[in-house]
PDB file of C-alpha atoms in Angstrom:
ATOM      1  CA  UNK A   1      68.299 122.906 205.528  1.00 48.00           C
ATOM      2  CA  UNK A   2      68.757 125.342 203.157  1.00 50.00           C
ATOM      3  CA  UNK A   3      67.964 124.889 199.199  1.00 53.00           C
ATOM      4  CA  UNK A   4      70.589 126.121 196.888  1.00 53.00           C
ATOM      5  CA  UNK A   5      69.914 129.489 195.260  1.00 57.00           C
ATOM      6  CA  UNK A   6      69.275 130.270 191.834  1.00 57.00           C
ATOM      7  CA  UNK A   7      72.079 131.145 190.765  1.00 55.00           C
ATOM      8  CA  UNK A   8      74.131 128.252 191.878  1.00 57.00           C
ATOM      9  CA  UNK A   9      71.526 126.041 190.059  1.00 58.00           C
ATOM     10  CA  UNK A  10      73.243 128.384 187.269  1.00 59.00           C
ATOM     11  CA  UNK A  11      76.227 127.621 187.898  1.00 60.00           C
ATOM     12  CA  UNK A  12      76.213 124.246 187.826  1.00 58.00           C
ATOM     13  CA  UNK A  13      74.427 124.070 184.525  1.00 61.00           C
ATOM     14  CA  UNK A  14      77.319 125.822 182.964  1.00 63.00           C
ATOM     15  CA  UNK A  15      80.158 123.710 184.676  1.00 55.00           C
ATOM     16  CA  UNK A  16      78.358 120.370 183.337  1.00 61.00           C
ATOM     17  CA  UNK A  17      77.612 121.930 179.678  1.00 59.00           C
ATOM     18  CA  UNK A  18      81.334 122.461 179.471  1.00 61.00           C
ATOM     19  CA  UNK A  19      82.558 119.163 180.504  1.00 56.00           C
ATOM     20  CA  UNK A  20      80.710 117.255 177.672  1.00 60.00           C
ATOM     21  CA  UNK A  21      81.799 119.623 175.188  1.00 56.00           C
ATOM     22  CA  UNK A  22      85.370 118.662 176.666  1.00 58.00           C
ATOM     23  CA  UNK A  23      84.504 115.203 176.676  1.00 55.00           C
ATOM     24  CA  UNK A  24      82.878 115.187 172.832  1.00 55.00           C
ATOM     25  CA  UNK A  25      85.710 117.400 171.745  1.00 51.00           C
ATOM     26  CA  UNK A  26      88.759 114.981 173.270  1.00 54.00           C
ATOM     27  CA  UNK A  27      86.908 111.637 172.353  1.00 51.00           C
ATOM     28  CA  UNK A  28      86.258 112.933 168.376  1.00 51.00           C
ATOM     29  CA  UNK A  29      82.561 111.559 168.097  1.00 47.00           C
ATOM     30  CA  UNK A  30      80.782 112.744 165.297  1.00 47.00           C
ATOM     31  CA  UNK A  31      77.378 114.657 165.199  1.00 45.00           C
ATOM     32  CA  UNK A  32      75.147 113.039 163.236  1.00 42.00           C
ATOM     33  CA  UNK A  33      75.161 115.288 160.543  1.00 43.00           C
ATOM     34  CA  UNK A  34      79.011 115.019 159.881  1.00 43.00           C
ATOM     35  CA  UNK A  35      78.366 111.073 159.615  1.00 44.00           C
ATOM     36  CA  UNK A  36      76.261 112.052 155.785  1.00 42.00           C
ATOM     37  CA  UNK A  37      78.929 111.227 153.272  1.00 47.00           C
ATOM     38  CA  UNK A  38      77.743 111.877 149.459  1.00 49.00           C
ATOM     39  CA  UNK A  39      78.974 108.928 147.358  1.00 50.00           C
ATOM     40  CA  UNK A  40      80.563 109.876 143.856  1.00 51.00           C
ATOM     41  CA  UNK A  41      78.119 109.152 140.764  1.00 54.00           C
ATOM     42  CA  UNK A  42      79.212 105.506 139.006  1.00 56.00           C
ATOM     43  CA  UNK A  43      81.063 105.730 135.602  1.00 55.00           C
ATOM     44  CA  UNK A  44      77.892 105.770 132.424  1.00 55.00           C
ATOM     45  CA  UNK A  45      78.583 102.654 130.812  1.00 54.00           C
ATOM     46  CA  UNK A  46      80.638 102.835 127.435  1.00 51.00           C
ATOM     47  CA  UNK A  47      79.593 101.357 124.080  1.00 56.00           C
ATOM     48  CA  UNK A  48      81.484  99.862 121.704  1.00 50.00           C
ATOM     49  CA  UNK A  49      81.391 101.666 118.198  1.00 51.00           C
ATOM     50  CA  UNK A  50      82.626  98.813 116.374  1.00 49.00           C
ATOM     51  CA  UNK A  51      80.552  97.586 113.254  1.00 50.00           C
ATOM     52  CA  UNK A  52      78.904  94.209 113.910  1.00 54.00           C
ATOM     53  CA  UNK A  53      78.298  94.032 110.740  1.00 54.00           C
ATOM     54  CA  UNK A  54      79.895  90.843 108.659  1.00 59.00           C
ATOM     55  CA  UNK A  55      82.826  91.186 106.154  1.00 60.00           C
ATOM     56  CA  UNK A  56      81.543  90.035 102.928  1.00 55.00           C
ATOM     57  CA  UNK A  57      84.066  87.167 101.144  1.00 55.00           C
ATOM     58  CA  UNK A  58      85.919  88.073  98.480  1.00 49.00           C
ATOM     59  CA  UNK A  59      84.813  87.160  95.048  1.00 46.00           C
ATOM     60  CA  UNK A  60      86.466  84.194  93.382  1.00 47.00           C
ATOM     61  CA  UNK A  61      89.648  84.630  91.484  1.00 52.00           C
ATOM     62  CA  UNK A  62      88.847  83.661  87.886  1.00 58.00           C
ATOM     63  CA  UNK A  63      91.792  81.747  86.242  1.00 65.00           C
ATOM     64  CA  UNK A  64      92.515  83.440  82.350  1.00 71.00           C
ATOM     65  CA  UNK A  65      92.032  80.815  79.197  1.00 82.00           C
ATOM     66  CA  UNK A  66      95.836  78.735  78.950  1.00 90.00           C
ATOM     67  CA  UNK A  67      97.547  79.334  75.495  1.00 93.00           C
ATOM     68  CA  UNK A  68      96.057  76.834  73.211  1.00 96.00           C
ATOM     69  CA  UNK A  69      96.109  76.100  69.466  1.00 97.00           C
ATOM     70  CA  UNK A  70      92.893  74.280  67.964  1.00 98.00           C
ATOM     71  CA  UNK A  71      92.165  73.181  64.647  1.00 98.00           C
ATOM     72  CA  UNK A  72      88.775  71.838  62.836  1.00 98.00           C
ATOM     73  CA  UNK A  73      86.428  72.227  60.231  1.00 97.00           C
ATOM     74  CA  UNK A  74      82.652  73.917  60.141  1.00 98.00           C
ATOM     75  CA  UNK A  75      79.981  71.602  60.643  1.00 97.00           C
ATOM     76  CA  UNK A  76      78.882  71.296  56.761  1.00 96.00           C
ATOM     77  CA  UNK A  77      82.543  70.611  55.592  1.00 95.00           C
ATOM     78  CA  UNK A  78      82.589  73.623  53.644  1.00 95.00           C
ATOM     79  CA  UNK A  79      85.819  75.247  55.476  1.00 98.00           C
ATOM     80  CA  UNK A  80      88.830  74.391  58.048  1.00 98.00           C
ATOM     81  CA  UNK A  81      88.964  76.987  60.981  1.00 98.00           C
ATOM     82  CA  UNK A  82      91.920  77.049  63.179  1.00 98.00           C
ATOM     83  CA  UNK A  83      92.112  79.308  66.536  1.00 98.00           C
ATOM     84  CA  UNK A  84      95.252  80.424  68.655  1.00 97.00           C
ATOM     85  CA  UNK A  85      94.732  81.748  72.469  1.00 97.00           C
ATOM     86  CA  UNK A  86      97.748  83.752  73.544  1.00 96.00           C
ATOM     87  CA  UNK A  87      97.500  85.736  77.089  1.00 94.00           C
ATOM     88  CA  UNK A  88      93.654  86.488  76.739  1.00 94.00           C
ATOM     89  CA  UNK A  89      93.836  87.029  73.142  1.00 97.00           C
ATOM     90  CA  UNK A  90      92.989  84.976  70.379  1.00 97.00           C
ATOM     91  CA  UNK A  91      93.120  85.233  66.611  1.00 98.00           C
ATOM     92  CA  UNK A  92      91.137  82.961  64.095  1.00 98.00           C
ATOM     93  CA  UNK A  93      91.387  81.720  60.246  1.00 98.00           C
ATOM     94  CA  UNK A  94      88.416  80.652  58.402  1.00 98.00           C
ATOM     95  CA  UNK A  95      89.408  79.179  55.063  1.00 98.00           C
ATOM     96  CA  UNK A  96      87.376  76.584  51.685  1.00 97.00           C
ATOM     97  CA  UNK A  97      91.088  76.573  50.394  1.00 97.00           C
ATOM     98  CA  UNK A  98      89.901  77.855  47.035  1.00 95.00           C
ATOM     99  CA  UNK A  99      89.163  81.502  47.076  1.00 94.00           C
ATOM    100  CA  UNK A 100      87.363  82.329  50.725  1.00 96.00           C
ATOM    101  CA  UNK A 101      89.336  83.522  53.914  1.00 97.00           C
ATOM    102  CA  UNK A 102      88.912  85.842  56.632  1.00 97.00           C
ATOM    103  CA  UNK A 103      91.696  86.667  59.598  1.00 98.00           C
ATOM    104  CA  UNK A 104      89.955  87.184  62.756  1.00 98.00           C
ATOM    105  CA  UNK A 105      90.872  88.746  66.462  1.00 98.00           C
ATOM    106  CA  UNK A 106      89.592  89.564  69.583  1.00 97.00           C
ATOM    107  CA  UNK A 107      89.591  88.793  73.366  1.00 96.00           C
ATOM    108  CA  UNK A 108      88.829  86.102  75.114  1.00 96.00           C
ATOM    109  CA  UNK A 109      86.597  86.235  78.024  1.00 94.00           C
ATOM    110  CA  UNK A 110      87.028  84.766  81.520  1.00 90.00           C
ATOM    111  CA  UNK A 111      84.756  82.266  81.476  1.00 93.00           C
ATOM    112  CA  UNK A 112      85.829  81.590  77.973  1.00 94.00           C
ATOM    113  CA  UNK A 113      83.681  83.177  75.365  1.00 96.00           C
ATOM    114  CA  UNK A 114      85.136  84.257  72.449  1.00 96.00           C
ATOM    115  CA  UNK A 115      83.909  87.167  70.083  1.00 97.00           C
ATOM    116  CA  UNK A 116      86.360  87.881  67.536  1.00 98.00           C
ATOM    117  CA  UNK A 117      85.816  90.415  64.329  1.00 98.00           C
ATOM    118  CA  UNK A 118      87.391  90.446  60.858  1.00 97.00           C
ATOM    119  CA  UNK A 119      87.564  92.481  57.971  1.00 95.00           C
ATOM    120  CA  UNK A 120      84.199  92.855  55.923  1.00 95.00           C
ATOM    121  CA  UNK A 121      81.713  91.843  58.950  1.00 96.00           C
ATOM    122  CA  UNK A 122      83.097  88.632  59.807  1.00 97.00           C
ATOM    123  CA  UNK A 123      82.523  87.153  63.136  1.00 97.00           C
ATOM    124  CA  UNK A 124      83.327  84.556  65.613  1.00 98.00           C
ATOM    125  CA  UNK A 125      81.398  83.426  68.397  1.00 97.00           C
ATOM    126  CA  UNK A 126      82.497  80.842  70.297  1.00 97.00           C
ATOM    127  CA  UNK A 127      83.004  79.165  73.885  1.00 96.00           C
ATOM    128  CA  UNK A 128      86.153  77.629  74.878  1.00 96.00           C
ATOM    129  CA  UNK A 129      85.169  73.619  75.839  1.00 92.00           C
ATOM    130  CA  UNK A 130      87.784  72.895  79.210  1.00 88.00           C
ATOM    131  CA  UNK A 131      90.431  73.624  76.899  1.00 86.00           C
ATOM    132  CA  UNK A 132      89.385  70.875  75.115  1.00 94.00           C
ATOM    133  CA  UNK A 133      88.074  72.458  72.358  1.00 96.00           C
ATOM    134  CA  UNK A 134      86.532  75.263  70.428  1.00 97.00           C
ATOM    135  CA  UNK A 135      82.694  75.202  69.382  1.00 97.00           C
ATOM    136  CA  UNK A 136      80.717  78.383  68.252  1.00 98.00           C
ATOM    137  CA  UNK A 137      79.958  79.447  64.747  1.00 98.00           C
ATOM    138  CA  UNK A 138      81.566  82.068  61.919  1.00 98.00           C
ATOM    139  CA  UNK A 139      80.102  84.360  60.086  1.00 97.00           C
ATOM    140  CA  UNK A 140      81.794  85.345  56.600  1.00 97.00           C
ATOM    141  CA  UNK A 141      80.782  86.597  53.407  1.00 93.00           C
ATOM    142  CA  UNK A 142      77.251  86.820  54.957  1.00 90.00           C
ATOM    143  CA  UNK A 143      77.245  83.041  55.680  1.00 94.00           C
ATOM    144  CA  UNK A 144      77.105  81.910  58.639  1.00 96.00           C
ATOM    145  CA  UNK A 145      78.626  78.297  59.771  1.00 97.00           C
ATOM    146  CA  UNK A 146      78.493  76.165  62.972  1.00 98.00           C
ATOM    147  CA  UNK A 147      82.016  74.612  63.840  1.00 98.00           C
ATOM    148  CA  UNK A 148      83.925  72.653  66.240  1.00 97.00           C
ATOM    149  CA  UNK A 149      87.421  72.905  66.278  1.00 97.00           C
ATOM    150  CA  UNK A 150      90.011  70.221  68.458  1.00 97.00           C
ATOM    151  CA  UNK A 151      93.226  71.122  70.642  1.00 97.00           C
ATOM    152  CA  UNK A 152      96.085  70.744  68.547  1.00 95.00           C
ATOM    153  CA  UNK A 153      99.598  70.005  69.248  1.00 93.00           C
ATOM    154  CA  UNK A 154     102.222  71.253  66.659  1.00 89.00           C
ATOM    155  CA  UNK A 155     102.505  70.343  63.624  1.00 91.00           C
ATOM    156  CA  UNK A 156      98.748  70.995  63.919  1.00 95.00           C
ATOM    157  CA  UNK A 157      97.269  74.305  63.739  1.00 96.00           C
ATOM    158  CA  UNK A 158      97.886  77.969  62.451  1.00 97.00           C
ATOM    159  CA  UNK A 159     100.576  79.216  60.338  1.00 97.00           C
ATOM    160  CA  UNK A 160     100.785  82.284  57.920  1.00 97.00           C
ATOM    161  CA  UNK A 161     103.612  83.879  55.692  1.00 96.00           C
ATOM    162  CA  UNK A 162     104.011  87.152  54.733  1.00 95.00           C
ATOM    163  CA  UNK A 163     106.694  88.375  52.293  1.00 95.00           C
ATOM    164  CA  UNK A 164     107.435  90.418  48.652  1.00 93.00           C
ATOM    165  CA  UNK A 165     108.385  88.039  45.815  1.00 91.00           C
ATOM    166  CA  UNK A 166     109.510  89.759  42.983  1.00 88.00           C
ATOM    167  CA  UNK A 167     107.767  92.422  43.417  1.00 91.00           C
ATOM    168  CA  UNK A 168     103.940  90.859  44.751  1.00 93.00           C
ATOM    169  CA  UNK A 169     103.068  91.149  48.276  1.00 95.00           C
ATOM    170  CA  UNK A 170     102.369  87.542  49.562  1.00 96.00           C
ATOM    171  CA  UNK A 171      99.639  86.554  51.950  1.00 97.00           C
ATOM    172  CA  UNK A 172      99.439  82.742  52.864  1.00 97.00           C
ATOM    173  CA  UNK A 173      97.634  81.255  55.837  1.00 98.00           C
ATOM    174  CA  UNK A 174      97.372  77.393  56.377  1.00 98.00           C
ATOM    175  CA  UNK A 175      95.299  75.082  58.498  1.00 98.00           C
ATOM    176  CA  UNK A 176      97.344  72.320  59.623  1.00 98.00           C
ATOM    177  CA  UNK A 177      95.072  69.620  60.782  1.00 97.00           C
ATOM    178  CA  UNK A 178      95.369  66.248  62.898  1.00 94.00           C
ATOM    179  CA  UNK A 179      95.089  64.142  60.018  1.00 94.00           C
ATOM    180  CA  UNK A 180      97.952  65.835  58.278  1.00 94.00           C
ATOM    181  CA  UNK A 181      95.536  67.380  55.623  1.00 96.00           C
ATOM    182  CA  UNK A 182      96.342  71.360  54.956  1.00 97.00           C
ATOM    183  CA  UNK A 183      93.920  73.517  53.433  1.00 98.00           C
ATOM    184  CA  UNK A 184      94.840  77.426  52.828  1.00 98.00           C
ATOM    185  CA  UNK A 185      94.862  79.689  50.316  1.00 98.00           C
ATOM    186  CA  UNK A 186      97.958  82.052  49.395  1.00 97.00           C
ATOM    187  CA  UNK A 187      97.244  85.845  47.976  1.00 96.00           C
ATOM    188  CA  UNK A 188      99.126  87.957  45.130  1.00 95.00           C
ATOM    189  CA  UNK A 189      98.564  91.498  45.793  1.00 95.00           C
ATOM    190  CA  UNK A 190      95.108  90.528  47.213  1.00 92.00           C
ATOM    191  CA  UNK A 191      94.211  88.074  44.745  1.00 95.00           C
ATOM    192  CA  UNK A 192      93.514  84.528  46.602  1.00 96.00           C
ATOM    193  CA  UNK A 193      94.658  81.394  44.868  1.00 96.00           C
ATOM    194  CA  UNK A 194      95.196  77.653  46.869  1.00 97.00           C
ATOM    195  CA  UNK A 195      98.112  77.747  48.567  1.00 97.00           C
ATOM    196  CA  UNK A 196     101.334  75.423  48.213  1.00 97.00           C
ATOM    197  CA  UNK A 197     102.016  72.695  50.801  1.00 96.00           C
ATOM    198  CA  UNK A 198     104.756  73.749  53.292  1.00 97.00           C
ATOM    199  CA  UNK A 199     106.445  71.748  55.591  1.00 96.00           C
ATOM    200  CA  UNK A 200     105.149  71.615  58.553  1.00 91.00           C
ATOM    201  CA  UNK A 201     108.132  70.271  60.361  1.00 91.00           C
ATOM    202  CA  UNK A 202     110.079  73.641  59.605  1.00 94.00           C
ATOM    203  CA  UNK A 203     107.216  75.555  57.547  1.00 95.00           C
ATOM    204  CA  UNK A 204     109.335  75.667  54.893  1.00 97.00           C
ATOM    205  CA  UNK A 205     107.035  76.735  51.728  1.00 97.00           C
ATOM    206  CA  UNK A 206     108.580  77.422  48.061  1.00 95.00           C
ATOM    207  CA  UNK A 207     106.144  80.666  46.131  1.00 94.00           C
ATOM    208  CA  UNK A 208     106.885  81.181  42.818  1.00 90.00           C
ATOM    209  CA  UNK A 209     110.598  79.489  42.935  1.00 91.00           C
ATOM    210  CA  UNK A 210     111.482  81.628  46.133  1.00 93.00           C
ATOM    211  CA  UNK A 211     111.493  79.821  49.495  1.00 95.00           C
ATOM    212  CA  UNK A 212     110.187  81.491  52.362  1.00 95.00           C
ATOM    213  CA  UNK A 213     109.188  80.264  55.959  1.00 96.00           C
ATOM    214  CA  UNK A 214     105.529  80.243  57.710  1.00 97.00           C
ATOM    215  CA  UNK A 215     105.495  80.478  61.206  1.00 96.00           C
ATOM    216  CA  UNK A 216     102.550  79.665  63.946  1.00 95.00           C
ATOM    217  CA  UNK A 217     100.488  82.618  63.751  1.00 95.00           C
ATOM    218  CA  UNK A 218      99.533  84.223  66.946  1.00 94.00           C
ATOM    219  CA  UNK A 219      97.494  87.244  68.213  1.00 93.00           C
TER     220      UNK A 219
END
């Protein structure tokens, strides 16, 4: 027998190379290098820019002194002092009832300290007691006096008058206290003399045969 030639071997070769590229073409298999997919990078992470920081509390809301009146006398008995609070302000009246007086004003503090100023260098410094009461001490005419003065409920407390009578400007400031006792002192063109009782139902007060009317005194 015969063996086939070379170029039939050839031949052959070809016919068989071209039916498996029929065959892989018609059945879609993949080389293995078209099987490589390259995956997509994952998302970084994203931090959170809020502050972790805490939120400090507020500060307390601190409640302003309540309009008082309060009425006493210094510790050595030498003087009545009376003191009126009105919306954070106060104004004070240090009187012997003979010659001595001083009008003072000022604020009053939150936490209810008091540092009022009059005419002449006179001072208050005081503390407001609960609303209770006033202790501190007053400074006037260079002396200085410790004293404690009670909440008072009208007819107690401050009143002044202020008026022309025949021709004299009037000054008067009174110290109504508990007891009923007044003690002020009533001025004539700046000259200081004791004052007349006035009523102090109405306040009602006769100077010099002409009626006129005190009133509370406030700041």
């Amino acid at each position: 027998m015969k063996r086939p030639g070379p170029l039939l071997t050839l031949l052959a070769g070809l016919v068989l190379g071209l039916f498996l590229l029929t065959l892989n073409a018609t059945t879609g298999t993949k080389t293995a290098s078209s099987s490589y997919e390259e995956k997509s990078p994952s998302p970084a992470p994203v931090r959170s820019t809020a502050s972790t920081a805490p939120t400090p509390a507020p500060s307390p809301s601190r409640v302003p002194a309540a309009d008082a009146d309060y009425a006493g006398r210094t510790d050595d008995d030498a003087a009545a002092i009376a003191v009126t609070v009105r919306g954070g302000k106060a104004i004070a009246y240090y009187c012997d009832g003979r010659t001595e007086e001083s009008w003072l004003k000022g604020d009053v503090e939150d936490d209810g300290t008091l540092r009022l100023t009059g005419k002449h260098g006179a001072k208050l410094d005081g503390t407001l007691q609960d609303g209770k009461r006033v202790e501190g001490t007053v400074t006037v005419s260079g002396g200085r006096h410790a004293f404690a003065a009670d909440r008072a409920t009208k007819p107690s407390g401050l009143w002044r008058a202020t008026a022309t009578v025949r021709s004299a400007k009037i000054d008067g400031g009174w110290i109504v206290l508990k007891d009923g006792t007044q003690v002020g002192i009533l001025t004539r063109d700046g000259k200081p003399s004791p004052a007349p009782a006035i009523d102090p139902e109405t306040g009602a007060v006769t100077v010099d045969g002409q009626q006129l009317t005190a009133r509370p005194a406030t700041p």
